[in-house]
Amino acid sequence: MSREERYARGLEVMRRIDTGEVREAVTSVADVSPELAHQIIAWAYGEMLARPVLAPRDRQLVTLGMLAALGGCEPQLELHVGASLNAGLSPEEVVEALLQSAVYCGMPRALNAAAVARKVFAARGIAAPDPAC
């Protein structure tokens, strides 16, 4: 597959889960590093996120866990909480994934991730999930 074809496929995958936030983030880096912006679309979306084995919602679950564990990735986590909702995860599933991260990466990282989720939910007018469990 050519560079242009990977880029086009990346744009198509991005359109399925993005409401504009990811495109804005890519655009904001393009003036500093056009190649980084290209690789985000062509490689991350056109290659990795386009792979058929995991469904987009499952890939987003993995991404939430990774970004929560890394810490310091709150802007990217914010984008992916939104993308997770767009990919079909419920707010309860997002919160549960972030809760699970506390076991493996610690309470401070999980708290930071939950604060990011709260921000995304509020921006979308989504009520906090019921903590019935």
CSV table of C-alpha atoms in Angstrom, one decimal:
chain,number,residue,atom,x,y,z
A,1,MET,CA,0.0,0.0,0.0
A,2,SER,CA,1.4,3.4,-0.9
A,3,ARG,CA,1.9,6.3,1.5
A,4,GLU,CA,-1.1,8.1,0.0
A,5,GLU,CA,-3.3,5.0,0.3
A,6,ARG,CA,-2.4,4.6,4.0
A,7,TYR,CA,-3.1,8.2,4.6
A,8,ALA,CA,-6.5,8.0,2.9
A,9,ARG,CA,-7.4,4.8,4.9
A,10,GLY,CA,-6.3,6.6,8.1
A,11,LEU,CA,-8.6,9.5,7.3
A,12,GLU,CA,-11.5,7.1,6.8
A,13,VAL,CA,-10.8,5.3,10.1
A,14,MET,CA,-10.5,8.6,11.9
A,15,ARG,CA,-13.8,9.8,10.5
A,16,ARG,CA,-15.6,6.8,12.1
A,17,ILE,CA,-14.5,7.6,15.7
A,18,ASP,CA,-13.7,11.3,15.7
A,19,THR,CA,-16.0,14.2,16.1
A,20,GLY,CA,-13.3,16.7,15.3
A,21,GLU,CA,-11.0,16.7,18.3
A,22,VAL,CA,-8.4,14.3,16.8
A,23,ARG,CA,-8.3,16.2,13.5
A,24,GLU,CA,-7.8,19.4,15.5
A,25,ALA,CA,-4.9,17.8,17.4
A,26,VAL,CA,-3.3,16.6,14.2
A,27,THR,CA,-3.7,20.0,12.6
A,28,SER,CA,-2.2,21.7,15.6
A,29,VAL,CA,1.0,19.7,15.3
A,30,ALA,CA,1.2,19.9,11.4
A,31,ASP,CA,2.8,23.3,11.3
A,32,VAL,CA,5.6,22.2,13.6
A,33,SER,CA,6.0,18.7,12.1
A,34,PRO,CA,4.1,17.9,9.0
A,35,GLU,CA,5.6,14.4,9.0
A,36,LEU,CA,4.3,13.7,12.6
A,37,ALA,CA,0.8,14.8,11.6
A,38,HIS,CA,1.1,12.5,8.5
A,39,GLN,CA,2.2,9.5,10.5
A,40,ILE,CA,-0.6,9.9,13.1
A,41,ILE,CA,-3.1,9.6,10.3
A,42,ALA,CA,-1.3,7.1,8.0
A,43,TRP,CA,0.4,4.8,10.6
A,44,ALA,CA,-1.7,5.1,13.8
A,45,TYR,CA,-5.1,5.3,12.1
A,46,GLY,CA,-4.3,3.9,8.6
A,47,GLU,CA,-2.3,0.9,9.8
A,48,MET,CA,-2.8,0.2,13.5
A,49,LEU,CA,-6.4,1.2,14.1
A,50,ALA,CA,-7.5,-0.2,10.8
A,51,ARG,CA,-6.3,-3.7,11.7
A,52,PRO,CA,-9.3,-6.1,11.6
A,53,VAL,CA,-8.7,-8.4,14.6
A,54,LEU,CA,-10.0,-6.0,17.3
A,55,ALA,CA,-13.1,-4.0,16.8
A,56,PRO,CA,-12.8,-0.2,17.2
A,57,ARG,CA,-14.5,-0.2,20.6
A,58,ASP,CA,-12.0,-2.9,21.8
A,59,ARG,CA,-9.0,-0.9,20.5
A,60,GLN,CA,-10.3,2.1,22.4
A,61,LEU,CA,-10.6,0.1,25.6
A,62,VAL,CA,-6.9,-0.9,25.2
A,63,THR,CA,-6.0,2.7,24.4
A,64,LEU,CA,-7.8,4.0,27.5
A,65,GLY,CA,-5.9,1.6,29.7
A,66,MET,CA,-2.5,2.5,28.1
A,67,LEU,CA,-3.0,6.2,28.3
A,68,ALA,CA,-4.2,6.0,31.9
A,69,ALA,CA,-1.2,3.9,32.8
A,70,LEU,CA,1.3,6.2,31.1
A,71,GLY,CA,0.1,9.3,32.9
A,72,GLY,CA,1.0,12.7,31.6
A,73,CYS,CA,-1.1,12.0,28.5
A,74,GLU,CA,-4.3,13.8,29.7
A,75,PRO,CA,-4.8,15.6,26.3
A,76,GLN,CA,-4.6,12.4,24.4
A,77,LEU,CA,-6.7,10.6,27.0
A,78,GLU,CA,-9.4,13.2,26.6
A,79,LEU,CA,-9.4,12.6,22.8
A,80,HIS,CA,-9.7,8.9,23.3
A,81,VAL,CA,-12.4,9.1,25.9
A,82,GLY,CA,-14.4,10.9,23.3
A,83,ALA,CA,-13.3,8.4,20.6
A,84,SER,CA,-14.3,5.5,22.9
A,85,LEU,CA,-17.8,6.9,23.2
A,86,ASN,CA,-18.0,7.4,19.4
A,87,ALA,CA,-16.8,3.9,18.9
A,88,GLY,CA,-19.7,2.5,20.9
A,89,LEU,CA,-18.4,2.3,24.5
A,90,SER,CA,-20.9,3.4,27.1
A,91,PRO,CA,-19.9,5.9,29.8
A,92,GLU,CA,-20.1,3.0,32.3
A,93,GLU,CA,-17.6,1.0,30.2
A,94,VAL,CA,-15.3,3.9,30.0
A,95,VAL,CA,-15.4,4.5,33.8
A,96,GLU,CA,-15.0,0.7,34.4
A,97,ALA,CA,-11.9,0.6,32.2
A,98,LEU,CA,-10.4,3.5,34.1
A,99,LEU,CA,-11.3,1.9,37.4
A,100,GLN,CA,-9.5,-1.3,36.3
A,101,SER,CA,-6.4,0.8,35.6
A,102,ALA,CA,-6.2,1.6,39.3
A,103,VAL,CA,-5.3,-2.0,40.1
A,104,TYR,CA,-2.3,-2.0,37.8
A,105,CYS,CA,-1.0,1.5,37.6
A,106,GLY,CA,-2.1,3.1,40.8
A,107,MET,CA,-4.8,5.3,42.3
A,108,PRO,CA,-3.3,8.6,41.3
A,109,ARG,CA,-3.3,7.7,37.6
A,110,ALA,CA,-6.8,6.3,37.8
A,111,LEU,CA,-8.0,9.5,39.5
A,112,ASN,CA,-6.4,11.7,36.8
A,113,ALA,CA,-8.0,9.5,34.1
A,114,ALA,CA,-11.4,9.8,35.9
A,115,ALA,CA,-11.1,13.5,36.0
A,116,VAL,CA,-10.5,13.5,32.2
A,117,ALA,CA,-13.6,11.3,31.7
A,118,ARG,CA,-15.7,13.7,33.8
A,119,LYS,CA,-14.6,16.6,31.6
A,120,VAL,CA,-15.5,14.8,28.4
A,121,PHE,CA,-18.8,13.6,29.8
A,122,ALA,CA,-19.7,17.2,31.0
A,123,ALA,CA,-18.8,18.6,27.6
A,124,ARG,CA,-21.1,16.1,26.0
A,125,GLY,CA,-23.9,16.6,28.5
A,126,ILE,CA,-23.5,13.0,29.7
A,127,ALA,CA,-24.5,12.3,33.3
A,128,ALA,CA,-21.9,10.5,35.5
A,129,PRO,CA,-22.5,6.7,35.4
A,130,ASP,CA,-24.4,5.2,38.3
A,131,PRO,CA,-21.9,3.6,40.7
A,132,ALA,CA,-24.3,0.8,41.6
A,133,CYS,CA,-21.6,-1.9,41.4
